[in-house]
GROMACS .gro file of C-alpha atoms in nm:
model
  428
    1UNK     CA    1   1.549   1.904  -0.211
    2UNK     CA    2   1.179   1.766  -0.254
    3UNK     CA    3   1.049   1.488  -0.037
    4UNK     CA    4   0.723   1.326  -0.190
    5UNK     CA    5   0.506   1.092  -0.031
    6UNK     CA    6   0.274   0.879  -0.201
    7UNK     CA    7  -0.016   0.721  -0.026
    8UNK     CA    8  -0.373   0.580  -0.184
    9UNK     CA    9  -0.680   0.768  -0.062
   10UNK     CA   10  -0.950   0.493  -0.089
   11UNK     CA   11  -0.878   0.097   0.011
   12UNK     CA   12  -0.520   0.045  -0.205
   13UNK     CA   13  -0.496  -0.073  -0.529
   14UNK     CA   14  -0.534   0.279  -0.683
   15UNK     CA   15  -0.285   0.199  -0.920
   16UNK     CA   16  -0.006   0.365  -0.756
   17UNK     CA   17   0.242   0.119  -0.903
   18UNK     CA   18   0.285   0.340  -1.215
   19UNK     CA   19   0.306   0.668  -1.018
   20UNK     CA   20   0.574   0.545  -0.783
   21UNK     CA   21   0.767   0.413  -1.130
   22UNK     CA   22   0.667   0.771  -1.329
   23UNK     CA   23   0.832   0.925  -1.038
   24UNK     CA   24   1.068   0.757  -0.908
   25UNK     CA   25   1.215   0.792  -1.266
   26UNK     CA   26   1.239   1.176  -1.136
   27UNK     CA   27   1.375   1.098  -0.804
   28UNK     CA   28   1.743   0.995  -0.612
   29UNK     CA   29   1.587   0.790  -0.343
   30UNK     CA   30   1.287   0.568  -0.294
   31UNK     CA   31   1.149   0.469   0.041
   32UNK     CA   32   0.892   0.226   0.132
   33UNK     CA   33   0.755   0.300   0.499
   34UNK     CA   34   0.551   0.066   0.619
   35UNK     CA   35   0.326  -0.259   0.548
   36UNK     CA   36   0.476  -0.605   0.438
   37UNK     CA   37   0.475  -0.832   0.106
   38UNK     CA   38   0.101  -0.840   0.149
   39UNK     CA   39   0.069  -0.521  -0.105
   40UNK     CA   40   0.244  -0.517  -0.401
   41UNK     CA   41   0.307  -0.266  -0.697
   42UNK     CA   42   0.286  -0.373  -1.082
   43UNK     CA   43   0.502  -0.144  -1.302
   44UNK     CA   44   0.555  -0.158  -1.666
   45UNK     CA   45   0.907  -0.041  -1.809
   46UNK     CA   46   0.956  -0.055  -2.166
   47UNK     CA   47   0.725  -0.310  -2.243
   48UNK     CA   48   0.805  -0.482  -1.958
   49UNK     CA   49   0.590  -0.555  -1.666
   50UNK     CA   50   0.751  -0.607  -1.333
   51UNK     CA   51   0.548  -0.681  -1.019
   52UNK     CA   52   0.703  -0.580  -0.664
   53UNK     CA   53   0.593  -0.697  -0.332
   54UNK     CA   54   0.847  -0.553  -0.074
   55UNK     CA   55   1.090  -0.435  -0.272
   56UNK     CA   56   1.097  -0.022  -0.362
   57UNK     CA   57   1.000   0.104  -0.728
   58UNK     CA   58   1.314   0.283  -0.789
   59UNK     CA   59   1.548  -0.087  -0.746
   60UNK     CA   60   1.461  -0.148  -1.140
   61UNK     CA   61   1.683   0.177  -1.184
   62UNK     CA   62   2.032   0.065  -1.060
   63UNK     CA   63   2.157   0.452  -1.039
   64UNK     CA   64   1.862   0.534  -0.787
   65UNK     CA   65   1.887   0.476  -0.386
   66UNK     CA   66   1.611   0.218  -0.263
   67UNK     CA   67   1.547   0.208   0.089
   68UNK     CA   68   1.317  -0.021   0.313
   69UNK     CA   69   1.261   0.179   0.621
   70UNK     CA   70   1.205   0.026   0.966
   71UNK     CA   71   0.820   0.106   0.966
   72UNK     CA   72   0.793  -0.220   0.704
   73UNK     CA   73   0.780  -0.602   0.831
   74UNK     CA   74   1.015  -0.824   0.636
   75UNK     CA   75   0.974  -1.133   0.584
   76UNK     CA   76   1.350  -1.239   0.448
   77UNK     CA   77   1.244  -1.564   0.240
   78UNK     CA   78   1.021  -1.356   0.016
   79UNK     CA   79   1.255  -1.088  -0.016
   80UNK     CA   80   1.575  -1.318  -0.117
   81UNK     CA   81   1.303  -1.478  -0.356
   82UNK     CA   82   1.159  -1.148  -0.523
   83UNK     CA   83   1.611  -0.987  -0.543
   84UNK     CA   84   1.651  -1.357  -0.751
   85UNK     CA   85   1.388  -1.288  -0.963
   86UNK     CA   86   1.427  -0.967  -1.036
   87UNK     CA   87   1.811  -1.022  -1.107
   88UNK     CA   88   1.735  -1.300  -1.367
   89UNK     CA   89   1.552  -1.034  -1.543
   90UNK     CA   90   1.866  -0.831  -1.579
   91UNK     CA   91   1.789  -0.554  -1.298
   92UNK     CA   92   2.137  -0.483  -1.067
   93UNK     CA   93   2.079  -0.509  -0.712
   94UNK     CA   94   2.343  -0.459  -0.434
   95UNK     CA   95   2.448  -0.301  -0.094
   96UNK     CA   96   2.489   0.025  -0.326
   97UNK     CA   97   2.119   0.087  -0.456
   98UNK     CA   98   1.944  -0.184  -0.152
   99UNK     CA   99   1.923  -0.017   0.188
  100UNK     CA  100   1.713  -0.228   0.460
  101UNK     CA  101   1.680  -0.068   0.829
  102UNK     CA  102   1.829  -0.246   1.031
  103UNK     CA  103   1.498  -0.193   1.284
  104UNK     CA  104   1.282  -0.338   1.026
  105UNK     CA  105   1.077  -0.596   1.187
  106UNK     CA  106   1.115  -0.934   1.065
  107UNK     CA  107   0.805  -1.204   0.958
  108UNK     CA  108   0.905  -1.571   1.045
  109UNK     CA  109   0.715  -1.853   0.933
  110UNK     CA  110   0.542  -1.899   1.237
  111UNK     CA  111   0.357  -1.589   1.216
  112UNK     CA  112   0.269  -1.667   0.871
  113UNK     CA  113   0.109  -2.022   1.038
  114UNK     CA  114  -0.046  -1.813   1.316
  115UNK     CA  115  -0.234  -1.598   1.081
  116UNK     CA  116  -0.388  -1.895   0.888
  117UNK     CA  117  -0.479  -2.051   1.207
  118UNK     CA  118  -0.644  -1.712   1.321
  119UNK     CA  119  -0.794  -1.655   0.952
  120UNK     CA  120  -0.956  -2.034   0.926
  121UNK     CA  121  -1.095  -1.978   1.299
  122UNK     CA  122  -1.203  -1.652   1.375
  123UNK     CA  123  -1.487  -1.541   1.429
  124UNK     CA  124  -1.407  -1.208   1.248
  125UNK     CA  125  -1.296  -1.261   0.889
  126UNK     CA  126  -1.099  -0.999   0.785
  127UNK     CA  127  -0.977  -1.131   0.450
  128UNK     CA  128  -0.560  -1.102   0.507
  129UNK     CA  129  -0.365  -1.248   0.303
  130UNK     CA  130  -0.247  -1.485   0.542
  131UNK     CA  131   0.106  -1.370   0.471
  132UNK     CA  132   0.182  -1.308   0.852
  133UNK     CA  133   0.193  -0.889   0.880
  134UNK     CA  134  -0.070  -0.890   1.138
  135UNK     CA  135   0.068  -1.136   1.401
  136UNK     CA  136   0.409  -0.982   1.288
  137UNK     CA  137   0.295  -0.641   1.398
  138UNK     CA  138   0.149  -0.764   1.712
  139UNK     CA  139   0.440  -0.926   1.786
  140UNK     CA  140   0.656  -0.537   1.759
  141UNK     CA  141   0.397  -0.360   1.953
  142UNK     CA  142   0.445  -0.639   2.269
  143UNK     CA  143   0.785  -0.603   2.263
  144UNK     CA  144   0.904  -0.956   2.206
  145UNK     CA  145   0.995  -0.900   1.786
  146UNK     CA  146   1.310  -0.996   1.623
  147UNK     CA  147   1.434  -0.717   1.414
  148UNK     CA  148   1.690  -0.736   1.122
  149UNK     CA  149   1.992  -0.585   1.376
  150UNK     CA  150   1.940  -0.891   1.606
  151UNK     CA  151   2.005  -1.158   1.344
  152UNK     CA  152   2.374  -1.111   1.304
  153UNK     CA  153   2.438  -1.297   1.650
  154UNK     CA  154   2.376  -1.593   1.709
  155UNK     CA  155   2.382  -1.635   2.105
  156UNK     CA  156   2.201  -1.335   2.149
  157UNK     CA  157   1.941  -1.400   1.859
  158UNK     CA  158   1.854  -1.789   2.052
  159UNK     CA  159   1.738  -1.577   2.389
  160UNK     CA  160   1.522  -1.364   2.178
  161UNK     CA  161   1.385  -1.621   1.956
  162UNK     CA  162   1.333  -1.787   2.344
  163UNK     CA  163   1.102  -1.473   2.470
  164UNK     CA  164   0.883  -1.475   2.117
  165UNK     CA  165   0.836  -1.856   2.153
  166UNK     CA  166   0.747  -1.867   2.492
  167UNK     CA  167   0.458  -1.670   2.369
  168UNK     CA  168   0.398  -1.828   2.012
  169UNK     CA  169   0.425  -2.175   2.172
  170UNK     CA  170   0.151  -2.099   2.412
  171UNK     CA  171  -0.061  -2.000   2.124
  172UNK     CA  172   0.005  -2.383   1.949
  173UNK     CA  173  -0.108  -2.529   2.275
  174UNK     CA  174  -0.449  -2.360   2.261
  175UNK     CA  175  -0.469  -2.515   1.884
  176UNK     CA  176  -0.373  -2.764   2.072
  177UNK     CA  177  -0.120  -2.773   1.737
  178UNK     CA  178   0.277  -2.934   1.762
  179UNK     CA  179   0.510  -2.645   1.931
  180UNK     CA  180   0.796  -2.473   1.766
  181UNK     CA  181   1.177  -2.619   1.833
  182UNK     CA  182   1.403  -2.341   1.966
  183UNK     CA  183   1.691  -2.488   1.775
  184UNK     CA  184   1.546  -2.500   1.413
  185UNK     CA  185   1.360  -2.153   1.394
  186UNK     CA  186   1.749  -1.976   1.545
  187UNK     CA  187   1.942  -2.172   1.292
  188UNK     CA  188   1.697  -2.096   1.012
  189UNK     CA  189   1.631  -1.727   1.078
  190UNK     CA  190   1.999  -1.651   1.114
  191UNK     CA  191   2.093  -1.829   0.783
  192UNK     CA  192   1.851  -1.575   0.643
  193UNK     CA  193   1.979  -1.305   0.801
  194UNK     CA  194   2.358  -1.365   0.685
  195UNK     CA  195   2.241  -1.353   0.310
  196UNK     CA  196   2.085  -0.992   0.368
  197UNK     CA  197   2.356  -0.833   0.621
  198UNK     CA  198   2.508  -0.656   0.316
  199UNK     CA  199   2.209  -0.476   0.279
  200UNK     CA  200   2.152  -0.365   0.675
  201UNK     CA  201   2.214  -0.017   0.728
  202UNK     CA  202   2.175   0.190   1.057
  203UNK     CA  203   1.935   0.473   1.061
  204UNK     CA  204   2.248   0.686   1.077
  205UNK     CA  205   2.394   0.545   0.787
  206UNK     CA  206   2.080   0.617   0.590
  207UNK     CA  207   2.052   0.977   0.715
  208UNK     CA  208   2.426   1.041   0.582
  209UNK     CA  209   2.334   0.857   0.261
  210UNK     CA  210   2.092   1.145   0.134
  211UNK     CA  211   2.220   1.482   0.014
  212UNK     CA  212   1.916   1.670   0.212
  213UNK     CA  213   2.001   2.021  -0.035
  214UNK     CA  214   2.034   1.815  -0.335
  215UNK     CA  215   1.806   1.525  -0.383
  216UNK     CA  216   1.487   1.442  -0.475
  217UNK     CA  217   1.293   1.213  -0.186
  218UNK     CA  218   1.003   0.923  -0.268
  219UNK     CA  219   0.819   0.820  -0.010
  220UNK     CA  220   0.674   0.513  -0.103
  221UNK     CA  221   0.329   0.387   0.075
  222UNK     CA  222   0.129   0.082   0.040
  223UNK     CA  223  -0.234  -0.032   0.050
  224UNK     CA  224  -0.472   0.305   0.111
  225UNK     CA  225  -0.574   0.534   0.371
  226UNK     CA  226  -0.878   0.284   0.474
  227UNK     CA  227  -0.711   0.036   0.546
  228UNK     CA  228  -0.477   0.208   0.789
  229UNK     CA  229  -0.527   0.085   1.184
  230UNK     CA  230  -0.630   0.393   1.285
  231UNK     CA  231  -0.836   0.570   1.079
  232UNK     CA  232  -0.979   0.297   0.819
  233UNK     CA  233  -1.264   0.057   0.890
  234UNK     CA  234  -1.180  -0.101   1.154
  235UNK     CA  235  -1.161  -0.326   1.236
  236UNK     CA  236  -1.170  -0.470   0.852
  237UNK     CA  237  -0.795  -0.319   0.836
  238UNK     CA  238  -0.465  -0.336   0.766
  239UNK     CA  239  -0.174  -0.372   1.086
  240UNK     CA  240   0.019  -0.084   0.997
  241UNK     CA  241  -0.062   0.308   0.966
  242UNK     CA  242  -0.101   0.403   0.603
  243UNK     CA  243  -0.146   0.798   0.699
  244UNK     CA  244   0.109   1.016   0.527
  245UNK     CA  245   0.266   1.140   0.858
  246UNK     CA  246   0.361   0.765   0.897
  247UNK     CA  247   0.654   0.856   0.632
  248UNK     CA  248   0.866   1.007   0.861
  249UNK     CA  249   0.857   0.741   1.151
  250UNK     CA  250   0.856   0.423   0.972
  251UNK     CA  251   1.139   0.578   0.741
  252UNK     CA  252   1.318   0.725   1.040
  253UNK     CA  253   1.386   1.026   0.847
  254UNK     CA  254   1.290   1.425   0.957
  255UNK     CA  255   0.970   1.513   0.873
  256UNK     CA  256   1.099   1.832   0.761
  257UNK     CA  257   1.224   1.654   0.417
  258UNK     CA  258   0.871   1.647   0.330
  259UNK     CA  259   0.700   1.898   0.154
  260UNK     CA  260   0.440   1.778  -0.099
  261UNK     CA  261   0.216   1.492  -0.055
  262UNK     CA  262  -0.013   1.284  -0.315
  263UNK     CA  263  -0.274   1.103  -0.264
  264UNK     CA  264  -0.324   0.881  -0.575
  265UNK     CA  265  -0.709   0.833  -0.641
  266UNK     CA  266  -0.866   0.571  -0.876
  267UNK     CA  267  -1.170   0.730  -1.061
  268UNK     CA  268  -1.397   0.441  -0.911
  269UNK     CA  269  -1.371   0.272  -0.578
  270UNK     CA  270  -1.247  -0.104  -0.519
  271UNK     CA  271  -1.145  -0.298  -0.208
  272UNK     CA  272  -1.043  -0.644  -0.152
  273UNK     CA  273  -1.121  -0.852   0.133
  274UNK     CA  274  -1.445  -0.843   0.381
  275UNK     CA  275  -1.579  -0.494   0.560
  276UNK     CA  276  -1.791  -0.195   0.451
  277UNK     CA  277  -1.807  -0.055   0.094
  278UNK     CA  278  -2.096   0.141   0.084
  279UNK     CA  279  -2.096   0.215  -0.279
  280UNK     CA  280  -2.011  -0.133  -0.386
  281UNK     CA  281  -2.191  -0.208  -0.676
  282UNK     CA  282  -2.232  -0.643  -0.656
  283UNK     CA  283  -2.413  -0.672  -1.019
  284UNK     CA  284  -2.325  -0.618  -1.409
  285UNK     CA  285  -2.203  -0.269  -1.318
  286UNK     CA  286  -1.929  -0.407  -1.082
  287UNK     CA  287  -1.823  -0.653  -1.298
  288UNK     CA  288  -1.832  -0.423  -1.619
  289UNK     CA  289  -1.603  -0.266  -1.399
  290UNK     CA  290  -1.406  -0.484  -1.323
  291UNK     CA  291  -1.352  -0.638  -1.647
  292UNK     CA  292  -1.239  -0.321  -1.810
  293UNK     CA  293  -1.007  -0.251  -1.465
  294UNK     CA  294  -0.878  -0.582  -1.473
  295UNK     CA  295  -0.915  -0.585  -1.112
  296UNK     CA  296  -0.737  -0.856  -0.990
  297UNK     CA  297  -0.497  -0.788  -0.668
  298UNK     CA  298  -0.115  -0.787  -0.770
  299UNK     CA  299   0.013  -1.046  -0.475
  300UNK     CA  300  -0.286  -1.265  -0.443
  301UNK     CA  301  -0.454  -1.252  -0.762
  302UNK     CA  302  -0.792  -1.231  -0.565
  303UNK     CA  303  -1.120  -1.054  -0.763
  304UNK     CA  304  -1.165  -0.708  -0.601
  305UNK     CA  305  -1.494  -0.558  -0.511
  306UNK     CA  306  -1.618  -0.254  -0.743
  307UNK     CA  307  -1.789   0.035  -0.693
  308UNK     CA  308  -1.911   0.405  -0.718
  309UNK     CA  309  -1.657   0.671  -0.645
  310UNK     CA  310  -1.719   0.799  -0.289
  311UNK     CA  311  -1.623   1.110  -0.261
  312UNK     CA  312  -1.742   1.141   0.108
  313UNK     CA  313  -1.443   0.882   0.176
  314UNK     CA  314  -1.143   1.003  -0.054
  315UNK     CA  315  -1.217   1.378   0.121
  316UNK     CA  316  -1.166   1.227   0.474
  317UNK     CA  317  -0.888   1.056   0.344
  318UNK     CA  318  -0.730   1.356   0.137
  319UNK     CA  319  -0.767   1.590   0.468
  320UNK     CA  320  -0.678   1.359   0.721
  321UNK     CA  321  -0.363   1.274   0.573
  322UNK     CA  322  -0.301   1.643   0.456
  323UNK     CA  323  -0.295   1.569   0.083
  324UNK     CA  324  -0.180   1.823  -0.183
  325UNK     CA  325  -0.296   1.697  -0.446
  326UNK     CA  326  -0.444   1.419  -0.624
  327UNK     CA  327  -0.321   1.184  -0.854
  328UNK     CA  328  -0.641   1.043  -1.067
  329UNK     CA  329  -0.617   0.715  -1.188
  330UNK     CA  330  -0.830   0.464  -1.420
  331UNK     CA  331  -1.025   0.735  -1.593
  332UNK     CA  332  -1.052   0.515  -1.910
  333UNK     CA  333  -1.195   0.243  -1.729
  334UNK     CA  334  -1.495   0.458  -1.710
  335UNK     CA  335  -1.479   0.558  -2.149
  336UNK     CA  336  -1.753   0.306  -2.211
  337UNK     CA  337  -2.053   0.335  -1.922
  338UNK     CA  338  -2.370   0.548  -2.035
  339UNK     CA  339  -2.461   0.695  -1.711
  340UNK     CA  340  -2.125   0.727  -1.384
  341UNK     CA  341  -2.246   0.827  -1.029
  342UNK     CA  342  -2.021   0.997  -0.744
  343UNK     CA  343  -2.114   0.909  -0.371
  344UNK     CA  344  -2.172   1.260  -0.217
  345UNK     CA  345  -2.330   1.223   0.106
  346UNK     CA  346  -2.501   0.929   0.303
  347UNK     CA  347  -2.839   0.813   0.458
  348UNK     CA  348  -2.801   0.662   0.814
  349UNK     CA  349  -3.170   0.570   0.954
  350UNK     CA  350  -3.319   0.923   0.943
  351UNK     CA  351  -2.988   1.104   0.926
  352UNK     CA  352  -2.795   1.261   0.635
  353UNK     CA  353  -2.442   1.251   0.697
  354UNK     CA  354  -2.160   1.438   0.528
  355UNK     CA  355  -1.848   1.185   0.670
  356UNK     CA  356  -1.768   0.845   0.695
  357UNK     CA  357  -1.899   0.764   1.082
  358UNK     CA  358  -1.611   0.552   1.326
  359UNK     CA  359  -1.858   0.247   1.404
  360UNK     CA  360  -1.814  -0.070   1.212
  361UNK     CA  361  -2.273  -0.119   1.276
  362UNK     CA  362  -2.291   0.295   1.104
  363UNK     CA  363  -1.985   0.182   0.851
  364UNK     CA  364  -2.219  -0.101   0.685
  365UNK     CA  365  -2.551   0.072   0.715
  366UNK     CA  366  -2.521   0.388   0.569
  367UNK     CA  367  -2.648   0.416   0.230
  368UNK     CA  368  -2.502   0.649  -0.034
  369UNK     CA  369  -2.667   0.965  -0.228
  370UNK     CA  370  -2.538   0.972  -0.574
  371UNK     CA  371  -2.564   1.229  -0.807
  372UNK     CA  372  -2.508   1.147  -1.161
  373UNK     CA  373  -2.331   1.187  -1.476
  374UNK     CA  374  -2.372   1.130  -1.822
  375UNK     CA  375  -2.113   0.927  -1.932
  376UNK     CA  376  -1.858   1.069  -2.202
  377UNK     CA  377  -1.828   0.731  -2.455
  378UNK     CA  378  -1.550   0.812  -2.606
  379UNK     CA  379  -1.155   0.674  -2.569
  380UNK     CA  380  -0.990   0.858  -2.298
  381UNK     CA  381  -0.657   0.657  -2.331
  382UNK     CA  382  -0.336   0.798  -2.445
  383UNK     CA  383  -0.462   1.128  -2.410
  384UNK     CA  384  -0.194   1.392  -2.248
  385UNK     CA  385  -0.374   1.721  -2.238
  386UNK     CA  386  -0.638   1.808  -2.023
  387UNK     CA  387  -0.833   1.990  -2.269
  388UNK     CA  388  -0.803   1.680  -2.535
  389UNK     CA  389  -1.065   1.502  -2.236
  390UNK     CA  390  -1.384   1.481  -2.363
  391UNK     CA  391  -1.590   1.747  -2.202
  392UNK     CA  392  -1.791   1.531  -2.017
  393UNK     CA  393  -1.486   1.385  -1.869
  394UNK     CA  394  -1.326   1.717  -1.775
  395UNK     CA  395  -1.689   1.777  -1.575
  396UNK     CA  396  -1.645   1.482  -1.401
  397UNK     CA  397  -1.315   1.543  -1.280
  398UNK     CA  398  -1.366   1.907  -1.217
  399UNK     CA  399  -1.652   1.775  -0.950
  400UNK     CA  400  -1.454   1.513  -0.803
  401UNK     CA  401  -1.205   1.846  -0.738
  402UNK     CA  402  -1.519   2.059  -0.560
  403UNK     CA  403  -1.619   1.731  -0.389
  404UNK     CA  404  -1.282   1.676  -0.226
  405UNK     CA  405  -1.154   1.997  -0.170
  406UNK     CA  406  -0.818   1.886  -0.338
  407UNK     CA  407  -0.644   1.983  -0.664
  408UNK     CA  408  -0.569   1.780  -0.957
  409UNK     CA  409  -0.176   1.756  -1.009
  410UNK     CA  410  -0.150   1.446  -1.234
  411UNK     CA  411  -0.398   1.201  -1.456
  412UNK     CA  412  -0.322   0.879  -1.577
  413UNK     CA  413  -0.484   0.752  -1.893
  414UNK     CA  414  -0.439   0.433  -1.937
  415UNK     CA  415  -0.139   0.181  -1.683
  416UNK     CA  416   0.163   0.311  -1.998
  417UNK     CA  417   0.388   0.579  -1.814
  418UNK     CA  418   0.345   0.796  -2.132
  419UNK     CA  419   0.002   0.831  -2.110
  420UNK     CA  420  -0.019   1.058  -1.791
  421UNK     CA  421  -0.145   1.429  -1.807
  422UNK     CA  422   0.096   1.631  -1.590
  423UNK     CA  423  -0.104   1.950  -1.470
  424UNK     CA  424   0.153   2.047  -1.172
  425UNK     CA  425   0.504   1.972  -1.165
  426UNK     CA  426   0.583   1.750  -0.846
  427UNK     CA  427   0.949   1.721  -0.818
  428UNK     CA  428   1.153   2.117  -0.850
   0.00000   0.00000   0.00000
């Protein structure tokens, strides 16, 4: 057995869509963990291009197990929405590939209104997607969540919907906004909840499902270490923990299935949304990279922010989260610049600082120190052999290795499966 977990070392949008695909082609089950339909994953399958919000990589493979563990928020309407979609398309989905944790927390349309209220109003903007994972989180943390296991009854389900609304319905009244009928959100929420029951599974049930000495284990992560509600920047973050050892707990499976973990790394830095990016680069270079990236988030369709690769913030990511090894992504985007810098260290006021400080002031006032590169101009993509790279190329990615203190186990070389450069075999 091999359990893999994938997470993104910078702000998401690494391009771990086609590494969770590449491998979950190799594994028996995939897992997503945590996070809501506010990240999604855009894979391309013989020609095809497929993009994913909440629903695992492996469901476009009908013979693989695809799990969505109790650490993920669920809003049911957009998950009913993205299985009829993907169905049209030909994929099969049913109780015997879908698994959905029955402890998942579920999104209702009121927190989706509550973070647009929040979002339009606040004095902090954070840049969500307004898709209702924060207040949704919040709302498991207090104690006062619906989760997929209480949907299936409908007496019980009115005196728990009763408890959240005596606390979302306070909320309205300080919008001084109409209040929430009791009536309409039970009836609509366990409608929803019918149409998925096939899918609900116990954490027992899951356990039993997976052949522990036989099968190969995906865990699947979303968004990127720096976004994650503990150790990103805060508080320009996401509502769930993005950390590797998250896996285990929002997948409610042993941490001892684990035993590699990758941390997939585009060759430049991007974020969406507001908060610190110290090597942002908000001129031609940014946009050149951009361009070339197509950088363009996969649920909203918002422009990301470009950059410099940091390498001070991918190494506190990569140890943090106990990373094995890398997974380098985008390296073609970079085929056509003249001159490519890597963030090494920073300036803050008089000091010189070798980490990424806690404080959200230090966050957006340090100031990197690059050191440069000359750039390789020539066409990286399609190439599958690390010694094919131009040698400019390999230099670059040989010091992103020193920088981080992490090996290289896979390249991608353009967003085709085929064109990936396998230098250590993940799954045994």
């Amino acid at each position: 057995m091999t359990g893999v977990v994938v997470i993104g070392s910078q702000w998401g949008d690494e391009g771990k869509g086609k590494i969770v695909d590449w491998l979950s082609s190799q594994a028996d089950v995939v897992i997503r963990f945590q996070g809501g339909h506010n990240a999604g994953h855009t894979l391309v399958i013989d020609g095809e291009t497929y993009k994913l919000n909440i629903l695992p990589s492996g469901i476009l493979r009908s013979e693989k197990k695809s799990i969505i563990g109790n650490g993920v928020v669920l809003d049911l309407s957009s998950l009913i929405n993205e299985i009829d979609k993907i169905t049209e398309r030909g994929v099969k989905i049913s109780p015997e590939n879908l698994y959905i944790s029955d402890r998942a927390t579920i999104i209702l349309p009121l927190h989706q209104y509550l973070d647009e209220l929040r979002e339009n109003n606040n004095l902090i903007k954070i840049g969500t997607t307004k898709r209702g994972i924060g207040p949704a989180y919040e709302d498991k943390v207090a104690r006062r969540a619906l989760r997929l296991c209480d949907l299936f009854d409908k007496s019980k389900l009115f005196h728990k919907v009763e408890i959240l609304l005596n606390h979302h319905n306070a909320l309205l009244r300080g919008f001084n906004k109409k209040e929430y009928d009791i009536n309409e959100v039970v009836e609509d929420i366990y409608n929803l909840g019918q149409k998925v029951k096939p899918f609900a599974k116990t954490i027992n049930e899951l356990s039993n499902e997976i052949d522990n000495e036989n099968q190969h284990i995906l865990f699947e992560g979303a968004q990127g270490f720096l976004l994650d509600i503990d150790h990103g920047t805060y508080p320009y973050v996401t509502s769930s923990n993005v950390h590797a050892s998250y896996a285990s707990i929002g997948s409610g499976l042993s941490p001892k299935l684990i035993n590699h973990i990758l941390g997939i790394t585009k060759a430049y830095t991007t974020r969406v949304g507001n908060g610190p990016f110290p090597t942002e680069q908000d001129n031609e270079i940014g946009n050149k990279l951009g361009e070339i990236g197509h950088e363009f988030g996969t649920v909203t369709a918002r422009k990301r922010r470009c950059g410099w690769f940091d390498a001070v913030l991918v190494r506190q990511a990569l140890v943090q989260s106990g990373v094995t090894g890398i997974a380098l992504t985008k390296i073609d985007v970079l085929d056509s610049f003249d001159e490519i810098k890597i963030c090494v260290g920073y300036k803050l006021g008089n000091q010189k600082l070798d980490y990424f400080p806690s404080s959200e002031d230090d966050q957006l006032n340090v100031e990197p120190i690059y050191e440069s590169f000359e750039g390789w101009k020539s066409k990286t993509t399609g190439i599958n052999s690390f010694e094919d790279l131009p040698i400019l190329a390999q230099n670059y990615i040989n010091r992103i290795v020193e920088l981080t203190g992490t090996k290289i186990d896979l390249i991608s070389t353009s967003p085709k499966r085929e064109d990936t450069i396998l230098i250590n075999k993940l799954f045994n």
